[in-house]
Coordinates of C-alpha atoms in Angstrom, one line a residue:
M143 CA -0.1 0.0 0.2
A144 CA 1.6 3.6 -0.5
S145 CA 0.9 4.8 3.2
I146 CA 3.2 2.0 4.5
I147 CA 7.5 2.6 4.3
G148 CA 10.4 0.9 6.1
N149 CA 11.8 -2.8 5.8
R150 CA 12.4 -3.7 9.4
L151 CA 10.6 -0.7 10.7
K152 CA 7.1 -0.4 8.9
V153 CA 5.2 3.0 9.3
S154 CA 1.3 2.7 8.2
I155 CA -0.4 5.9 7.7
F156 CA -4.2 6.3 8.2
G157 CA -7.1 8.9 8.2
Q158 CA -8.2 11.9 6.4
S159 CA -8.2 15.7 7.1
H160 CA -11.3 15.4 8.6
A161 CA -12.1 12.3 9.7
P162 CA -12.7 11.2 13.2
G163 CA -9.0 10.7 13.6
I164 CA -5.9 10.3 12.0
G165 CA -3.1 8.1 12.7
C166 CA 0.2 5.2 12.7
V167 CA 0.8 2.2 13.0
I168 CA 4.7 1.3 13.9
D169 CA 5.6 -2.8 13.1
G170 CA 9.3 -3.3 14.1
L171 CA 10.1 -1.1 16.7
P172 CA 12.9 -2.4 19.2
A173 CA 11.2 -3.8 22.5
G174 CA 11.9 -2.5 26.1
E175 CA 12.2 1.5 24.5
Y176 CA 10.9 3.8 27.2
I177 CA 9.0 6.5 25.3
D178 CA 8.8 9.8 27.0
P179 CA 5.7 11.5 26.5
D180 CA 6.9 15.1 27.7
V181 CA 9.3 15.1 25.1
L182 CA 7.0 13.6 22.3
G183 CA 4.4 16.5 23.1
A184 CA 7.0 19.1 23.1
F185 CA 8.0 17.6 19.0
L186 CA 4.3 17.1 18.3
A187 CA 3.5 20.9 19.3
R188 CA 6.0 22.1 16.8
R189 CA 3.9 20.8 14.4
A190 CA 0.5 21.7 15.3
P191 CA -1.7 24.3 13.6
G192 CA -3.1 27.7 15.4
R193 CA 0.3 28.6 17.1
D194 CA 1.1 32.1 15.4
A195 CA 0.6 34.0 12.7
F196 CA 2.1 32.0 9.9
S197 CA -0.2 29.0 10.0
T198 CA -3.9 28.0 10.0
A199 CA -5.9 28.7 12.7
R200 CA -7.3 25.6 12.6
K201 CA -7.1 24.5 16.3
E202 CA -6.3 20.9 17.6
A203 CA -4.4 19.5 20.9
D204 CA -2.4 16.6 18.6
L205 CA -2.3 14.6 21.4
P206 CA -1.3 10.9 20.7
E207 CA -3.8 8.3 21.9
F208 CA -1.7 4.9 22.2
V209 CA -3.8 1.9 21.6
S210 CA -1.2 -0.4 21.6
G211 CA 2.2 -1.3 21.6
L212 CA 3.3 0.3 25.1
Y213 CA 3.1 -1.3 28.2
E214 CA 4.0 0.6 31.5
G215 CA 5.4 3.6 29.1
K216 CA 8.0 1.1 27.1
T217 CA 7.7 -0.8 23.9
C218 CA 6.3 -4.3 24.6
G219 CA 7.2 -6.0 20.6
A220 CA 3.7 -5.5 19.8
P221 CA 3.1 -3.3 16.7
L222 CA 2.1 -0.1 18.5
C223 CA -0.7 1.7 17.3
A224 CA -1.3 5.5 17.8
M225 CA -4.1 7.8 16.9
I226 CA -5.0 11.5 17.0
R227 CA -8.8 12.6 17.5
N228 CA -9.6 15.6 14.6
S229 CA -11.8 17.9 17.2
D230 CA -11.8 21.7 14.9
Q231 CA -13.2 20.6 11.1
H232 CA -15.0 23.2 9.4
S233 CA -15.9 20.4 6.6
K234 CA -18.5 23.2 4.5
D235 CA -15.7 25.4 3.8
Y236 CA -14.6 22.2 0.5
S237 CA -18.0 22.0 -0.3
E238 CA -17.2 23.3 -4.0
I239 CA -13.8 22.3 -4.2
A240 CA -16.3 18.1 -4.7
D241 CA -16.8 19.8 -8.3
K242 CA -13.5 22.2 -8.8
P243 CA -10.7 21.1 -7.9
R244 CA -7.9 23.1 -6.0
P245 CA -5.2 24.1 -8.3
G246 CA -1.9 23.0 -7.1
H247 CA -3.9 20.1 -4.9
A248 CA -4.4 16.7 -5.8
D249 CA -8.0 17.1 -5.8
Y250 CA -7.9 16.5 -9.8
T251 CA -5.3 14.0 -10.2
A252 CA -7.6 12.2 -6.7
H253 CA -10.6 12.7 -8.7
I254 CA -9.2 11.0 -12.0
K255 CA -7.6 8.0 -10.2
Y256 CA -10.4 7.0 -7.5
G257 CA -13.3 7.9 -9.7
G258 CA -14.8 10.7 -7.6
T259 CA -15.5 8.5 -4.2
Q260 CA -12.1 10.0 -2.4
D261 CA -12.7 12.3 0.9
V262 CA -12.2 16.0 -0.9
R263 CA -12.8 17.6 3.0
G264 CA -9.4 19.6 3.6
G265 CA -7.9 17.2 0.6
G266 CA -8.8 13.6 2.7
H267 CA -5.7 11.2 2.8
F268 CA -3.8 13.7 0.9
S269 CA -3.6 16.5 3.4
G270 CA -0.7 17.7 5.1
R271 CA -2.7 17.0 8.4
L272 CA -1.5 13.3 7.8
T273 CA 1.9 14.8 8.9
A274 CA 1.1 14.4 12.4
P275 CA 1.0 11.0 12.8
L276 CA 3.8 11.0 10.6
C277 CA 5.6 13.0 13.6
I278 CA 4.8 10.4 16.0
A279 CA 6.4 8.3 14.4
G280 CA 9.2 10.1 14.0
G281 CA 9.4 11.2 17.7
I282 CA 9.6 7.8 18.9
A283 CA 12.4 7.0 16.3
R284 CA 14.3 10.2 17.8
Q285 CA 14.1 9.1 20.6
I286 CA 15.3 6.0 20.4
L287 CA 18.1 6.8 18.2
A288 CA 19.4 10.1 20.1
R289 CA 20.0 7.0 23.3
R290 CA 22.3 5.5 21.0
G291 CA 24.0 9.1 20.3
I292 CA 22.3 9.5 17.3
H293 CA 21.0 13.4 17.2
I294 CA 18.8 14.9 14.5
G295 CA 18.4 18.4 13.6
A296 CA 16.8 21.1 11.2
H297 CA 16.3 25.0 10.4
I298 CA 14.4 26.9 8.0
Y299 CA 17.5 27.4 5.3
A300 CA 15.2 30.0 3.0
I301 CA 11.8 31.5 2.5
N302 CA 11.0 32.9 -0.5
G303 CA 14.8 33.5 -1.4
V304 CA 15.7 34.8 1.8
G305 CA 18.5 32.3 3.1
D306 CA 19.0 31.7 6.8
Q307 CA 22.9 30.6 7.5
P308 CA 23.9 27.0 6.8
F309 CA 25.0 24.3 9.4
D310 CA 28.2 23.9 9.5
P311 CA 28.9 20.3 7.9
C312 CA 31.7 19.1 9.1
F313 CA 30.8 20.5 13.0
V314 CA 27.1 20.7 13.6
S315 CA 26.6 19.4 17.2
P316 CA 23.3 18.6 19.0
A317 CA 23.9 21.3 21.0
Q318 CA 23.1 23.6 17.8
F319 CA 19.8 21.5 17.1
D320 CA 18.3 21.9 21.0
A321 CA 18.7 25.9 20.5
L322 CA 17.0 25.7 17.7
E323 CA 14.4 23.8 19.1
T324 CA 13.7 27.0 21.6
K325 CA 13.3 29.0 19.4
P326 CA 10.0 30.0 18.2
F327 CA 11.3 30.9 14.6
C328 CA 13.9 28.0 13.9
V329 CA 16.4 30.0 12.4
I330 CA 20.4 30.3 13.5
D331 CA 20.3 34.1 12.1
D332 CA 17.5 35.8 14.0
A333 CA 17.9 38.5 11.7
A334 CA 17.2 36.6 8.7
G335 CA 13.9 35.2 10.2
D336 CA 13.0 38.3 10.7
T337 CA 12.8 39.1 7.2
M338 CA 11.7 35.7 6.6
Q339 CA 8.3 36.4 8.8
A340 CA 7.9 39.7 7.3
R341 CA 7.8 38.1 3.6
I342 CA 5.2 35.6 4.6
L343 CA 3.2 38.4 6.6
D344 CA 3.4 40.4 3.6
A345 CA 1.8 36.9 1.4
K346 CA -0.6 36.7 3.6
A347 CA -1.9 40.4 3.9
Q348 CA -2.2 39.7 -0.3
T349 CA -4.2 36.3 0.3
D350 CA -1.1 34.6 -1.1
S351 CA 2.0 32.6 0.6
V352 CA 5.5 31.6 0.2
G353 CA 7.7 28.4 -0.4
G354 CA 11.0 27.7 1.0
I355 CA 14.0 24.9 1.9
I356 CA 14.6 23.4 4.9
E357 CA 18.1 22.0 5.8
C358 CA 18.7 18.7 8.1
A359 CA 21.7 17.2 9.8
I360 CA 22.0 14.1 11.3
T361 CA 25.2 13.2 13.6
G362 CA 26.4 10.4 15.4
L363 CA 25.9 7.9 12.5
P364 CA 28.5 4.9 12.3
V365 CA 30.3 4.3 9.1
G366 CA 28.6 1.6 7.0
I367 CA 24.7 2.6 7.5
G368 CA 23.3 2.2 4.2
D369 CA 23.9 0.1 0.7
P370 CA 24.8 0.8 -2.9
M371 CA 22.3 1.3 -5.7
F372 CA 18.9 1.3 -4.6
D373 CA 18.6 0.9 -0.9
G374 CA 21.3 4.0 -0.5
M375 CA 21.4 6.5 2.9
E376 CA 20.1 9.0 -0.2
N377 CA 17.5 6.3 -1.7
R378 CA 16.3 5.2 1.6
L379 CA 15.8 8.8 3.2
A380 CA 14.1 10.4 -0.4
H381 CA 11.8 7.7 -0.7
I382 CA 10.4 8.6 2.7
L383 CA 10.6 12.6 2.5
F384 CA 8.9 12.8 -1.0
G385 CA 6.1 11.4 0.7
V386 CA 5.5 14.4 2.4
P387 CA 3.4 17.1 1.3
A388 CA 4.6 20.1 -0.2
V389 CA 8.3 18.1 -0.5
K390 CA 9.2 18.9 -4.8
G391 CA 13.1 19.0 -4.2
V392 CA 15.8 17.0 -2.4
E393 CA 19.6 17.2 -2.3
F394 CA 22.4 15.6 -0.1
G395 CA 25.8 17.9 0.8
D396 CA 26.4 20.4 -1.8
G397 CA 23.6 18.9 -4.2
F398 CA 23.1 20.6 -7.2
A399 CA 25.9 22.9 -6.4
A400 CA 28.4 19.8 -6.7
A401 CA 27.3 20.2 -11.0
A402 CA 29.1 23.7 -10.9
L403 CA 32.2 22.4 -9.2
R404 CA 35.5 20.5 -10.0
G405 CA 36.7 17.2 -8.9
S406 CA 39.3 18.6 -7.1
E407 CA 36.9 20.5 -5.0
N408 CA 34.2 18.2 -4.6
N409 CA 36.0 15.6 -3.6
D410 CA 36.3 14.9 0.3
P411 CA 40.3 14.8 1.5
M412 CA 40.7 12.2 4.1
T413 CA 42.9 12.0 7.8
I414 CA 43.6 10.3 10.3
D415 CA 42.6 12.5 13.9
E416 CA 44.0 12.5 17.1
H417 CA 42.1 10.0 18.1
G418 CA 43.1 7.7 15.6
Q419 CA 39.9 7.8 13.9
V420 CA 39.1 8.8 10.0
R421 CA 37.6 11.5 9.0
M422 CA 37.0 14.3 6.0
T423 CA 38.4 17.7 6.5
S424 CA 35.1 18.8 3.9
N425 CA 31.8 16.9 3.6
H426 CA 30.8 18.1 0.4
A427 CA 28.9 14.4 0.3
G428 CA 27.0 15.0 2.7
G429 CA 28.3 12.3 5.1
I430 CA 27.1 9.8 2.4
L431 CA 29.6 8.0 -0.6
G432 CA 28.1 5.1 -2.5
G433 CA 24.5 4.8 -0.4
I434 CA 26.4 4.3 2.6
T435 CA 27.5 6.7 5.5
T436 CA 30.7 8.1 5.9
G437 CA 30.8 9.1 9.8
M438 CA 30.3 12.7 9.1
P439 CA 27.0 14.4 9.5
L440 CA 24.7 13.8 7.2
L441 CA 23.6 16.6 5.4
F442 CA 20.2 17.5 3.3
R443 CA 18.0 20.0 2.4
C444 CA 14.3 20.0 1.3
A445 CA 12.5 22.5 -1.1
I446 CA 9.2 23.4 0.0
K447 CA 6.6 24.6 -2.4
P448 CA 4.1 27.4 -1.1
T449 CA 0.9 26.7 0.5
P450 CA -1.6 25.9 -2.5
S451 CA -4.6 26.8 -1.0
I452 CA -4.4 30.9 -1.1
G453 CA -7.7 33.5 -1.3
Q454 CA -7.1 34.7 -4.8
A455 CA -9.7 34.0 -7.5
Q456 CA -7.5 30.9 -10.0
N457 CA -8.6 29.4 -12.6
T458 CA -9.8 25.9 -12.8
I459 CA -12.5 23.7 -14.3
S460 CA -16.1 22.1 -13.1
F461 CA -16.2 18.3 -13.2
S462 CA -20.3 18.0 -13.7
R463 CA -20.6 21.3 -16.4
E464 CA -17.0 19.9 -18.0
E465 CA -16.2 23.8 -18.5
N466 CA -13.7 26.3 -17.3
A467 CA -14.4 27.9 -13.8
T468 CA -12.9 30.1 -11.3
L469 CA -12.6 29.1 -7.6
T470 CA -11.4 30.8 -4.8
V471 CA -10.5 28.3 -1.9
H472 CA -12.0 29.5 1.6
G473 CA -10.8 28.4 4.9
R474 CA -7.9 28.1 6.9
H475 CA -4.0 27.6 5.6
D476 CA -0.8 28.7 6.1
P477 CA 0.5 31.4 4.4
C478 CA 4.0 29.4 4.7
I479 CA 4.6 25.8 4.9
V480 CA 8.3 25.4 6.0
P481 CA 8.0 26.9 9.8
R482 CA 5.9 24.0 10.8
A483 CA 7.6 20.9 8.0
V484 CA 11.0 21.5 10.2
P485 CA 9.7 19.3 12.7
V486 CA 8.3 16.9 10.1
I487 CA 11.4 16.6 7.9
I488 CA 13.2 15.5 11.2
A489 CA 10.8 12.9 11.6
A490 CA 10.5 11.5 8.2
A491 CA 14.7 11.2 8.5
A492 CA 14.7 9.4 12.3
I493 CA 12.0 7.3 10.8
G494 CA 14.5 6.5 7.8
I495 CA 17.2 6.4 10.0
L496 CA 16.2 3.8 12.5
D497 CA 14.8 1.7 9.9
A498 CA 18.2 1.4 7.9
M499 CA 20.0 0.9 11.8
L500 CA 17.7 -2.3 12.0
D501 CA 18.6 -3.7 8.8
C502 CA 22.4 -3.7 10.2
D503 CA 21.3 -5.0 13.7
A504 CA 25.1 -5.0 14.9
A505 CA 24.6 -0.6 14.9
L506 CA 21.7 -1.3 17.6

């Protein structure tokens, strides 16, 4: 099924935006792992709607209800099922789109694929609301990885062309991740963040939206995780990252910028450090060579498209009348998805990394 991902760690996402609930089933978690509910709740709160002027006004607590898989706070070996009850749906806002598909959304393609039987309310199973259970699964995986010295963090790299300071590709630290998570707007350079916020508010005032880029780093990975060809770490991570609604591009290390370099510039020279460990003195590869981790920080970026739901009139078609039409999208929508997508990208990375680690039993 398209809503299941993973080899050893299988994550299934279920529900629709305006259904009674949404959730996930996680199979393959190591048994005996304590899941800290406060840490998980704080992580989920970063993605939750209605927190500030940059997100949708929809109010959802996003508190998970664990149906199975935990005993006395620890994973017990059974599949873990977690559910979030939806409580603030305005389904009437979507009555028109059953006939008029929204530009930039999956309304048209879903209508053709499912013959008009799909749930159109809030985008149904295509909605960004489904990233909440993804964050449950990823938040749990992140806790398990952290106990093994593997840490994952991310920040807003750019919004509408305004760039933040990038991570140091060789020396990014878990302490920097912790500092970023205390910020209401997740950037390294606060002055750049102020400009980004102004761009978002300007777009909102014009009933428009903006997109951006999220940069993610993973530290503490041992050498040798991943496989060549089709199960490399780029493949595994890209597979799940492109499952996040609005992700339109993923690049690792220098990514597309490497195409403008010479080999002498792009190669990462190796050295033996004072502890007798092999290190690279640069990290253009983003911590992956031949699909396998190098021991350097794993670094990637995701391009996030502008929110397709905007308040301006747009050209579309009418299914019932088979003619051209116009549509003005109503309802509550983010003028920029990027700030709330930061923990989603972290969650997706955590799931992909833990799955790869479980494939290498000795690594756990």
